[in-house]
Coordinates of C-alpha atoms in Angstrom, one line a residue:
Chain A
X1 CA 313.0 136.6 40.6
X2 CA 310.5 138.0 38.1
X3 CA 308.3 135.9 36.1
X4 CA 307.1 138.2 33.0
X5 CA 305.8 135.3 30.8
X6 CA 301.4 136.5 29.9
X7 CA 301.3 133.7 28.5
X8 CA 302.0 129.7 29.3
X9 CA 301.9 128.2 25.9
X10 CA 304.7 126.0 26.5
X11 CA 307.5 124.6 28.9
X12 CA 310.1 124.8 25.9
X13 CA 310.2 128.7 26.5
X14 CA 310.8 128.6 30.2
X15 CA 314.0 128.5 31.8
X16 CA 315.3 125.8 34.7
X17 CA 315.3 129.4 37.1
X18 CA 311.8 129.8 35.9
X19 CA 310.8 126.5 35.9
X20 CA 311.6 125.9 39.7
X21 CA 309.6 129.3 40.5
X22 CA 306.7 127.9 39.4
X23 CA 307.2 124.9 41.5
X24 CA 308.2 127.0 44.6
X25 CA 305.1 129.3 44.3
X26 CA 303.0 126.0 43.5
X27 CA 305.0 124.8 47.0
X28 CA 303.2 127.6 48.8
X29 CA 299.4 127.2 47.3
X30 CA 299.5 123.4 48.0
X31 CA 299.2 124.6 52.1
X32 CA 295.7 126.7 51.4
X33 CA 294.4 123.0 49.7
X34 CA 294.5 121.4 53.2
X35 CA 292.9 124.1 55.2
X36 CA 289.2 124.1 56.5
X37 CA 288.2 127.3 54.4
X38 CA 289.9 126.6 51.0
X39 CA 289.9 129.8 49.8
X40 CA 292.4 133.2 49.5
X41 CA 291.7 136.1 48.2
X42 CA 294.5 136.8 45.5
X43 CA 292.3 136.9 42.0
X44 CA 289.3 138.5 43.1
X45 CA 287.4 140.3 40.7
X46 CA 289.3 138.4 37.7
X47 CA 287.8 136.1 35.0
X48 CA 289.0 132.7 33.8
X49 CA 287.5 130.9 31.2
X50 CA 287.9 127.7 30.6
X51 CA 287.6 126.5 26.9
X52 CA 288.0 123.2 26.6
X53 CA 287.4 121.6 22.5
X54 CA 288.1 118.3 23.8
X55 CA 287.2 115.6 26.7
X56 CA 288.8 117.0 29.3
X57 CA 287.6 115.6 33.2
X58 CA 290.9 116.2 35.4
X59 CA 292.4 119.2 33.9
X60 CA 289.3 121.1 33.4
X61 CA 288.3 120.1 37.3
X62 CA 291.5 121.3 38.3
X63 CA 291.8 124.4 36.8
X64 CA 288.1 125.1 37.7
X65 CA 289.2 124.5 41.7
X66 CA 292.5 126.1 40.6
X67 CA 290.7 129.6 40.1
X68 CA 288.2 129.2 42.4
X69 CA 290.3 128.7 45.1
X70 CA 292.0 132.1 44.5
X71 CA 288.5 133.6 44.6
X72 CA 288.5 134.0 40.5
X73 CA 285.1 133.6 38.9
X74 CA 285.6 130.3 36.4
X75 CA 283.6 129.6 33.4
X76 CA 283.8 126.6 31.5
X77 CA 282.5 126.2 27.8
X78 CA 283.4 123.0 26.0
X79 CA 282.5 122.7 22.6
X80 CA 280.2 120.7 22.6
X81 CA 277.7 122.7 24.4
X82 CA 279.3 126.2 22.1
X83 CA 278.9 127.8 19.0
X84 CA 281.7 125.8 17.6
X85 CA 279.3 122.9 17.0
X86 CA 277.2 125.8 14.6
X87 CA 280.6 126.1 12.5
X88 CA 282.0 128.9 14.3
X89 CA 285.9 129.6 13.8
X90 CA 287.9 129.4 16.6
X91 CA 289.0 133.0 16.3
X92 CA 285.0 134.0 16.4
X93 CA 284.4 131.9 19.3
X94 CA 287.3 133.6 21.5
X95 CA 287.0 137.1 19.9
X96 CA 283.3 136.7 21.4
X97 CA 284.5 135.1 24.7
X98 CA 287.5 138.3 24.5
X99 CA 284.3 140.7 24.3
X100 CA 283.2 139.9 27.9
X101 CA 286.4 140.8 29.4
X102 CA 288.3 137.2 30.8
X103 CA 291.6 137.9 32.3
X104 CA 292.5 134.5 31.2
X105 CA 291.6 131.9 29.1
X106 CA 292.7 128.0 30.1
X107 CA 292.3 126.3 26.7
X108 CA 292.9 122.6 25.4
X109 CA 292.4 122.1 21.6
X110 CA 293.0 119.5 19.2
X111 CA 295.2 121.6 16.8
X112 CA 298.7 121.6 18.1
X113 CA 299.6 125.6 18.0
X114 CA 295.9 126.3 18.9
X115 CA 297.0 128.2 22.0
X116 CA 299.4 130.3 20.6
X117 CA 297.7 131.4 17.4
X118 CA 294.6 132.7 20.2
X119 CA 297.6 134.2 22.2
X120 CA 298.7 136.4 19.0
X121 CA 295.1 137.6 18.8
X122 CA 294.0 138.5 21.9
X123 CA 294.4 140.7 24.6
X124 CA 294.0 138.3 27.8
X125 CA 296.7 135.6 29.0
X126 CA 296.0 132.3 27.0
X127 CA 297.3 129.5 29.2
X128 CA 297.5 126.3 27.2
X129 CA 295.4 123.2 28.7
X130 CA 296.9 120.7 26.3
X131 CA 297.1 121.7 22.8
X132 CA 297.1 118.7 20.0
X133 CA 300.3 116.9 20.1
X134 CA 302.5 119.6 20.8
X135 CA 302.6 120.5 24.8
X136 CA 300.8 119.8 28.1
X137 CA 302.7 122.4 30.6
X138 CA 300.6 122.2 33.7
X139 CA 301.0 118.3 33.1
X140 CA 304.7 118.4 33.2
X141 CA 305.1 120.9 35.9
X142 CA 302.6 118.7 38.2
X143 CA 304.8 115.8 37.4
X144 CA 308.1 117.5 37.9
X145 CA 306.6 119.0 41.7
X146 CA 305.3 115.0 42.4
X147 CA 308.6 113.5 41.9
X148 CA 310.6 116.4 43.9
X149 CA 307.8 115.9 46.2
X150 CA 308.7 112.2 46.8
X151 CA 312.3 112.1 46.1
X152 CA 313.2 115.5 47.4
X153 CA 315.3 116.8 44.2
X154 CA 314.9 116.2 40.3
X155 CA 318.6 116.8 39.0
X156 CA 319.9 113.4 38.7
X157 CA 317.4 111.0 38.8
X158 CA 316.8 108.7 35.7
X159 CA 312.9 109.1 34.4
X160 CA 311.2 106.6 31.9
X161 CA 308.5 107.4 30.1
X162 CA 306.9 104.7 28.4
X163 CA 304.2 104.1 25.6
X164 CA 302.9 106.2 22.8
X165 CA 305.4 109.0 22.5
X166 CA 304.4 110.3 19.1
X167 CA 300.8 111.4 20.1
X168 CA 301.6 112.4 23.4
X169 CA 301.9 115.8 24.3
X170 CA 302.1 115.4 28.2
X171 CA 305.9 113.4 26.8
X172 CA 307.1 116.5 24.9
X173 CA 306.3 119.1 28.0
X174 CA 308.1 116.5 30.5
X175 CA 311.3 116.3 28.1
X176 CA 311.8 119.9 28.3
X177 CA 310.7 120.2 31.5
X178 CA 312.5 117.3 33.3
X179 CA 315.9 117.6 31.0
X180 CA 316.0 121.3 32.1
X181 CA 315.7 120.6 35.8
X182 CA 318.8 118.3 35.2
X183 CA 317.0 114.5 34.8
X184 CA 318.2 112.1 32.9
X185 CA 314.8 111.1 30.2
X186 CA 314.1 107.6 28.5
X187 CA 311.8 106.8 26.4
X188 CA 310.0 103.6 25.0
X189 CA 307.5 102.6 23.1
X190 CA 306.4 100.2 19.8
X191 CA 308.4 101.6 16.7
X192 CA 305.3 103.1 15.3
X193 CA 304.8 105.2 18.1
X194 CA 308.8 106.3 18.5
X195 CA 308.8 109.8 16.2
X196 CA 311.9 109.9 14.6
X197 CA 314.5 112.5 16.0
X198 CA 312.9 112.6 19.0
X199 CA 316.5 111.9 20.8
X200 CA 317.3 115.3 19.4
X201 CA 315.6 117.0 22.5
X202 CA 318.1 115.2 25.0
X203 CA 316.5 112.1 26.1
X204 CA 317.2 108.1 25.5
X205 CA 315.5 106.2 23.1
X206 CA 315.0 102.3 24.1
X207 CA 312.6 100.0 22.1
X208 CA 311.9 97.9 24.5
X209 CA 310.6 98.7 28.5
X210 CA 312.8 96.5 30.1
X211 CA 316.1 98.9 29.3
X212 CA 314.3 101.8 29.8
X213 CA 313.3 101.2 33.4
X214 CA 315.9 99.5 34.7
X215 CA 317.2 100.7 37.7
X216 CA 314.7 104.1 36.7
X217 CA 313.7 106.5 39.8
X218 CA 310.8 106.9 38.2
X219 CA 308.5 105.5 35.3
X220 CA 305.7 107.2 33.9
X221 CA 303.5 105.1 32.0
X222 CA 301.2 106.6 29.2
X223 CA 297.7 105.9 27.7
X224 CA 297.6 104.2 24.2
X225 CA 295.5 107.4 22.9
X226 CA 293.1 105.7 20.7
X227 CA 291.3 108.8 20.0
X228 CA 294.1 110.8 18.5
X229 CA 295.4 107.8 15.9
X230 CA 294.4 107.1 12.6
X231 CA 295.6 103.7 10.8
X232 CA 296.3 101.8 14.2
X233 CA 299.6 101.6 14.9
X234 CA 299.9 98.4 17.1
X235 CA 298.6 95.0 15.8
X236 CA 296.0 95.1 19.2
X237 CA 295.9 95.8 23.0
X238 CA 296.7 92.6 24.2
X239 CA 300.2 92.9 22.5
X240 CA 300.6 96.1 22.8
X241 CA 299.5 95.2 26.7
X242 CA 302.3 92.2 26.6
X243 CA 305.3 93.9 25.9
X244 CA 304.8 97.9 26.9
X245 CA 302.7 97.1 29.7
X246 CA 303.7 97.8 33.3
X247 CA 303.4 94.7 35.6
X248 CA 305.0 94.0 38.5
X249 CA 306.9 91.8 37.7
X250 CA 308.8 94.3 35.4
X251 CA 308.4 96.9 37.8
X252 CA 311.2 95.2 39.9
X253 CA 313.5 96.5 37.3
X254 CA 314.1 99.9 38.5
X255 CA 314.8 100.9 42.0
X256 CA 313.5 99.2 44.9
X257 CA 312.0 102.9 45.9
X258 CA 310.9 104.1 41.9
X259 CA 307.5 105.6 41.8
X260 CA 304.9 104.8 39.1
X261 CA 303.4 107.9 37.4
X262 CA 300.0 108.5 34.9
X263 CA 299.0 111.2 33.2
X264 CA 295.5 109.5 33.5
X265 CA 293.2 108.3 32.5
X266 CA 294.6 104.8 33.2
X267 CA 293.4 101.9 30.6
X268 CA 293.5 99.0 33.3
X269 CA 295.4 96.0 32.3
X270 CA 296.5 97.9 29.3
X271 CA 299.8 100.0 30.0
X272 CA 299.5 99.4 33.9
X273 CA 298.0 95.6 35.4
X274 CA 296.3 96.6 38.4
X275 CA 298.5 95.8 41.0
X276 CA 300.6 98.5 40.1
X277 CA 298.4 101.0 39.7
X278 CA 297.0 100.5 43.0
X279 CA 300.4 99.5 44.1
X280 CA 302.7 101.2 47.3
X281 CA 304.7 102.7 44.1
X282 CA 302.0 104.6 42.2
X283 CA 301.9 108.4 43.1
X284 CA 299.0 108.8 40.8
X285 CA 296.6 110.6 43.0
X286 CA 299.4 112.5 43.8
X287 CA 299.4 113.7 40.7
X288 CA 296.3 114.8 40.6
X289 CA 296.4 116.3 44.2
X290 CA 299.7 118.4 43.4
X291 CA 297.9 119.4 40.1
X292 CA 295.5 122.2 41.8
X293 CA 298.4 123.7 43.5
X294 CA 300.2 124.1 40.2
X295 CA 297.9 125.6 38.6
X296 CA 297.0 128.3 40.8
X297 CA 300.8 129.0 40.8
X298 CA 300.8 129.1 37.1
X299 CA 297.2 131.3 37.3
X300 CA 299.0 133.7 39.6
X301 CA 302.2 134.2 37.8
X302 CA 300.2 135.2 34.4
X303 CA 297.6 136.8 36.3
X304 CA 301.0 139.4 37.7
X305 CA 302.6 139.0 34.8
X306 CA 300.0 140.4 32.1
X307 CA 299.9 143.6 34.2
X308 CA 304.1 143.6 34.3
X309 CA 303.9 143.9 30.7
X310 CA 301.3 146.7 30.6
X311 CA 302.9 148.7 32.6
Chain B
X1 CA 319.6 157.5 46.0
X2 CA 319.5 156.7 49.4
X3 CA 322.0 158.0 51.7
X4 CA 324.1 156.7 54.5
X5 CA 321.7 154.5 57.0
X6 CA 321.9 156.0 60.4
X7 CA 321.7 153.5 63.3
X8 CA 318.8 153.5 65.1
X9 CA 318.7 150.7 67.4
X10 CA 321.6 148.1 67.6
X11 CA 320.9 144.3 68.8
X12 CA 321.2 145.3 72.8
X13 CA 318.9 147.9 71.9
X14 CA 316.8 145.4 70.1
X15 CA 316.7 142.9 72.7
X16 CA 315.6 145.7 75.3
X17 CA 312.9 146.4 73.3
X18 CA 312.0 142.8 72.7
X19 CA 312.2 141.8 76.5
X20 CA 309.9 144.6 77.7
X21 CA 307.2 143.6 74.9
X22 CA 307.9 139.8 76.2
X23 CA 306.5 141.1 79.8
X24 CA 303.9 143.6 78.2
X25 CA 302.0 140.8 76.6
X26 CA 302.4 138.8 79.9
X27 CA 301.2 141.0 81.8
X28 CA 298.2 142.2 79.1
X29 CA 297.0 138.5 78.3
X30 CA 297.7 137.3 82.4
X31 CA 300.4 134.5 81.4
X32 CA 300.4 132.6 78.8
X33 CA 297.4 130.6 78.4
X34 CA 295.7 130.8 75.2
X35 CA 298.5 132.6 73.5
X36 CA 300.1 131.9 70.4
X37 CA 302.9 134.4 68.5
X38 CA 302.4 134.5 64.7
X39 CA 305.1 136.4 62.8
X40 CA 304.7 138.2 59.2
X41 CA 307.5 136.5 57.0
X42 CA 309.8 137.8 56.6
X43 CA 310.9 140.0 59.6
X44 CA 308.2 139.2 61.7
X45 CA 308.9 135.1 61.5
X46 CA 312.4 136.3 63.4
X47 CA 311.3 138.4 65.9
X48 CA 308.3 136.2 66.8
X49 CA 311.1 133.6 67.9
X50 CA 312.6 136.1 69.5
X51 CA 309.8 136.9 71.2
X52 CA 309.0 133.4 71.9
X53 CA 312.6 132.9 73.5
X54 CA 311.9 135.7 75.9
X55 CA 308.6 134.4 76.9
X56 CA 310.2 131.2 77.8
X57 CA 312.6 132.8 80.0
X58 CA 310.3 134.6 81.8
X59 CA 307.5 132.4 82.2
X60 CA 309.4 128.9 81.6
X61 CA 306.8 128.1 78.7
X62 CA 307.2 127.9 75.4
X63 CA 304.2 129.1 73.7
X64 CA 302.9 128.1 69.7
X65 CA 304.5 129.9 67.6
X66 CA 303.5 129.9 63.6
X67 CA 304.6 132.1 60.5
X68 CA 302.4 133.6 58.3
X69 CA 302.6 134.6 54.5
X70 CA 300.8 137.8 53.2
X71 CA 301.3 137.9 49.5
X72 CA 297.9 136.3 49.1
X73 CA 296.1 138.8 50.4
X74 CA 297.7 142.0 49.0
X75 CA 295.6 144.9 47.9
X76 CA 298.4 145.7 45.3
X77 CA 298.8 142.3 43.2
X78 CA 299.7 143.2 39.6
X79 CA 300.9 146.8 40.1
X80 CA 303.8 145.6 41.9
X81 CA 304.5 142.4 39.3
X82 CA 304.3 139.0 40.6
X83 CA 305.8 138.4 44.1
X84 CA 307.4 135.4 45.9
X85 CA 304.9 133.6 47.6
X86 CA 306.2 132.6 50.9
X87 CA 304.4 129.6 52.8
X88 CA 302.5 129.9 55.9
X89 CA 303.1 127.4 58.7
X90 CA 300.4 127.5 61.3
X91 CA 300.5 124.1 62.8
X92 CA 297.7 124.9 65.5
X93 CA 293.8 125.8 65.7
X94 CA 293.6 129.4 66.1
X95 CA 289.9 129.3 67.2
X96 CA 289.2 131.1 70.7
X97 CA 293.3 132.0 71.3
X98 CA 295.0 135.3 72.1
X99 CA 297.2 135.7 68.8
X100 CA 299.9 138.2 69.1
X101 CA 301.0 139.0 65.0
X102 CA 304.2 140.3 65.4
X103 CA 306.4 142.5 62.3
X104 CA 308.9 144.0 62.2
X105 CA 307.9 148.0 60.9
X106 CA 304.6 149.5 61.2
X107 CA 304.1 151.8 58.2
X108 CA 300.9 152.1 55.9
X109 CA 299.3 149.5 57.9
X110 CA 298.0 147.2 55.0
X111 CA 300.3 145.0 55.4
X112 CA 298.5 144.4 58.8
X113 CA 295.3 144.5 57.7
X114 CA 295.8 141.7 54.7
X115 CA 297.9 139.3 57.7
X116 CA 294.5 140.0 60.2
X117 CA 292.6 138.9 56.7
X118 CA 295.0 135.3 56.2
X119 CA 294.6 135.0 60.4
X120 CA 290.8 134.9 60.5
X121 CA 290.9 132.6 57.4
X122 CA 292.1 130.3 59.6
X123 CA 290.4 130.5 62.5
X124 CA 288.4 132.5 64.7
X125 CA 290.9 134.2 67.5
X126 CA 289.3 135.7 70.9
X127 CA 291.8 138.4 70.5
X128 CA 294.4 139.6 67.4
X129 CA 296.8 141.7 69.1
X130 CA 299.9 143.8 67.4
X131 CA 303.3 143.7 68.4
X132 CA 306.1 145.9 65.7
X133 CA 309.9 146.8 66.5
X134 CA 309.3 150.2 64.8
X135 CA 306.0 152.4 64.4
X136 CA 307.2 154.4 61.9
X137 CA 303.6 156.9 61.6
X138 CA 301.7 157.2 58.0
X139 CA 299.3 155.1 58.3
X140 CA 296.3 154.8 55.5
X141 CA 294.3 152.5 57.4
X142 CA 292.3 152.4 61.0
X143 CA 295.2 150.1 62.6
X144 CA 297.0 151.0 66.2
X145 CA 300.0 148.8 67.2
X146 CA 299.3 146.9 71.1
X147 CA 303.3 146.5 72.0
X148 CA 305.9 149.0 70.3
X149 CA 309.5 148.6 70.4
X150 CA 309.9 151.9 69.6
X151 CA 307.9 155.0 67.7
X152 CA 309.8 156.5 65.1
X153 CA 309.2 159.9 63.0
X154 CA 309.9 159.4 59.3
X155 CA 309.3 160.9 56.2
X156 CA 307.7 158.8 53.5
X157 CA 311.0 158.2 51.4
X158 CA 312.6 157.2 54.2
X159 CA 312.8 153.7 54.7
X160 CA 313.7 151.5 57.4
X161 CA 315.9 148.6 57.6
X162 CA 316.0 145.5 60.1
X163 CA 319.0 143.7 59.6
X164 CA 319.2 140.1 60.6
X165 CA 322.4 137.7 61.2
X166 CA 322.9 134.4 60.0
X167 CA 320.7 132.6 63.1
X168 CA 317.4 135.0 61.9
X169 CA 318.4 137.0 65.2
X170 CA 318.2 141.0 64.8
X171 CA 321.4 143.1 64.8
X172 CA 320.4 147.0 64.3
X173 CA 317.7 149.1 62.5
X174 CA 318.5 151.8 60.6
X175 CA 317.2 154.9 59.2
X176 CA 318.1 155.3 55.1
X177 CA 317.0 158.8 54.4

């Protein structure tokens, strides 16, 4: 197939065709991770920057080995160590980053929309790093290629996602992503933390964690993101901890053979006691592992893609 | 527009061919120690197990055979839009063996020169040797075939097509002028 997208801004705008491209190609990069020389040639000479406007350890790492694996030069600037901390716009800063001639630019911003507003001003491929509360894509498509990784199809299976769906924007990229492929999404989490209409996008909504991972192929558990919350929306931790929390003894609820997923960072003891996350279930490093091969698929297919539309 | 293909070889042709490259790199590398068979995907994956089958009938060995995916190492990314990117499955040290690549048609010879680029990123070989069905001439780069199945004049809109069956084994080549 052809894959003409410049841009990845979003999974909402991809198609299930498209979707399961990306995780083929990602298929074929994981192989080059495992050799002795980690390195092919395919981006030489381009230029990806990584802007990152917020605390960023995994995906920035990622993308960084990502690029440099396909023999790209990366840059990273995160904003604390830019201009932006001088009261520089966000157009300014990228219009100046546009002026050295990137190829791409991996961003992650606080404002949900950040990544397409720079994607309607510039010339380069904007590929969207996490962008407010809006999408995550590389997050999504790394989960999606974990759990086809361990349970060999998506269509089907019964997914739960669990904790603060309102501020999560890894939730929203894996309802599109995961519905599309043909999964069947739950979520759950404290009222406060449930948007309302949510169900509109084809998933489940449970209040409580018990019904939404029962007999569940796979549970995701998210981070309470207390960064990204004003009033607080849960009376504290330990409550929140006692009934959204993943233990093990509520883990026995779904399948004998579910997996446990993170996004990370994990908050120990918070949504995930330890055992489980250290547990024969978790596929978290997985996660992280399959992460680098998905985003050098997703860096290839813009990389090809910008110069499709050119033409 | 492409015209009617004209039949160049058909699969007892084909398996001529393949038989007396099976002895040529016998006889050229003195058996079969050392050697391993890579094949180009795709084309060259199925004639490589070809060639691997013949081998094994002649010499009673099976030697390593491994496929190789190129798109990585294309000189053309982004003028020909994005590609499929194929896996490569090389499931043995390459360091200090006699690898024979094997593809189907010979024609510009990058194709060659970006699979001798994924090889030695891989390993270091004593020896890469070349084995194609059809040389078919206009070459842009320094790069001579070791085992031909046969040489073939075209023009440069011609093309050339290997057809396989269902089981990946060749059935005819043919000339579409």
């Amino acid at each position: 197939m052809n894959f003409q997208h410049k841009h990845i801004l979003g999974i909402e705008h991809l198609s299930a065709e498209e979707l399961t491209f990306i995780l083929d190609t990602a298929d074929s990069f994981k192989e080059i991770n495992t050799r002795d020389i980690k390195k092919v040639p395919t981006l030489r000479g381009k230029t990806i920057v990584n802007l990152f406007f917020e605390a960023s350890t995994r995906t920035r790492t990622s993308f960084e080995v990502a690029g440099k694996r396909l023999s790209a030069d990366t840059i990273n600037i995160s904003a604390s160590g830019s201009s932006v901390v001088k009261g520089e716009t966000l157009e300014d800063t990228a219009k100046n980053i546009e002026a050295m001639h990137p190829d791409i630019i991996v961003m992650r911003h606080n404002a949900s929309g950040a990544c397409r507003y720079l994607a309607e001003r510039l010339d380069c491929s904007v590929v969207n790093a996490g962008d407010g509360m809006h999408e995550h894509p590389s997050q999504a498509l790394l989960d999606a290629f974990t759990i086809r990784q361990h349970k060999g199809k998506i269509a089907g299976l019964t997914v739960a996602i669990v904790g603060d769906i309102t501020h999560s924007r890894v939730v929203r990229s894996n309802i599109y992503c995961l519905s599309r492929l043909g999964a069947k999404v739950r979520l759950a989490g404290p009222g406060t933390m449930l948007p309302p209409g949510i169900e509109k996008l084809g998933c489940e909504v449970h209040r409580n964690l018990e019904d939404a991972i029962r007999d569940a192929d796979v549970v995701m558990m998210l981070r309470i993101q207390r960064e990204r919350q004003g009033a607080p929306l849960i009376p504290s931790v330990r409550e929140y901890s006692r009934y959204f929390g993943l233990n093990e003894d509520k883990l026995k609820l779904a399948k004998k053979d579910a997996i446990v997923m993170h996004p990370g960072p994990i908050n120990r003891g918070v949504e995930l006691s330890t055992a489980v996350a250290d547990g024969p279930q978790n596929v978290i490093l997985d996660q992280v592992e399959n992460g680098v091969a998905v985003r050098m698929a997703l860096l290839y297919l813009v990389a090809g893609g910008e110069q499709l539309q050119n033409d | 527009m492409s015209g009617q293909p004209i039949e160049i070889l058909d699969s007892t042709g084909i398996k001529r061919a393949l038989t007396r490259i099976a002895h040529e790199i016998l006889e050229r590398n003195r058996g079969t120690e050392d050697l391993v068979l890579v094949g180009i995907r795709t084309g060259g994956d199925y004639l490589a197990a070809e060639l691997q089958k013949k081998i094994a009938e002649i010499e009673g060995v099976m030697v390593p055979l491994g496929t190789i995916d190129i798109t990585m190492y294309r000189d053309d990314l982004g003028t020909r839009g994005n590609l499929t990117v194929g896996k490569t499955d090389i499931r043995f040290p390459l360091g200090e063996k006699q690898v024979v690549l094997v593809d189907d048609v010979l024609f510009t010879g990058r194709t060659i020169r970006a699979a001798m680029d994924a090889l030695v990123d891989l390993g270091r070989p004593r020896t890469i040797q070349l084995a194609i069905l059809i040389d078919r001439g206009h070459r842009e780069l320094p790069i001579r075939p070791d085992y031909i199945g046969r040489n073939l004049p075209t023009s440069r809109g011609e093309q050339i097509e290997v057809e396989f069956d269902e089981h990946d084994v060749p059935q005819s080549v043919s000339l579409i002028k």
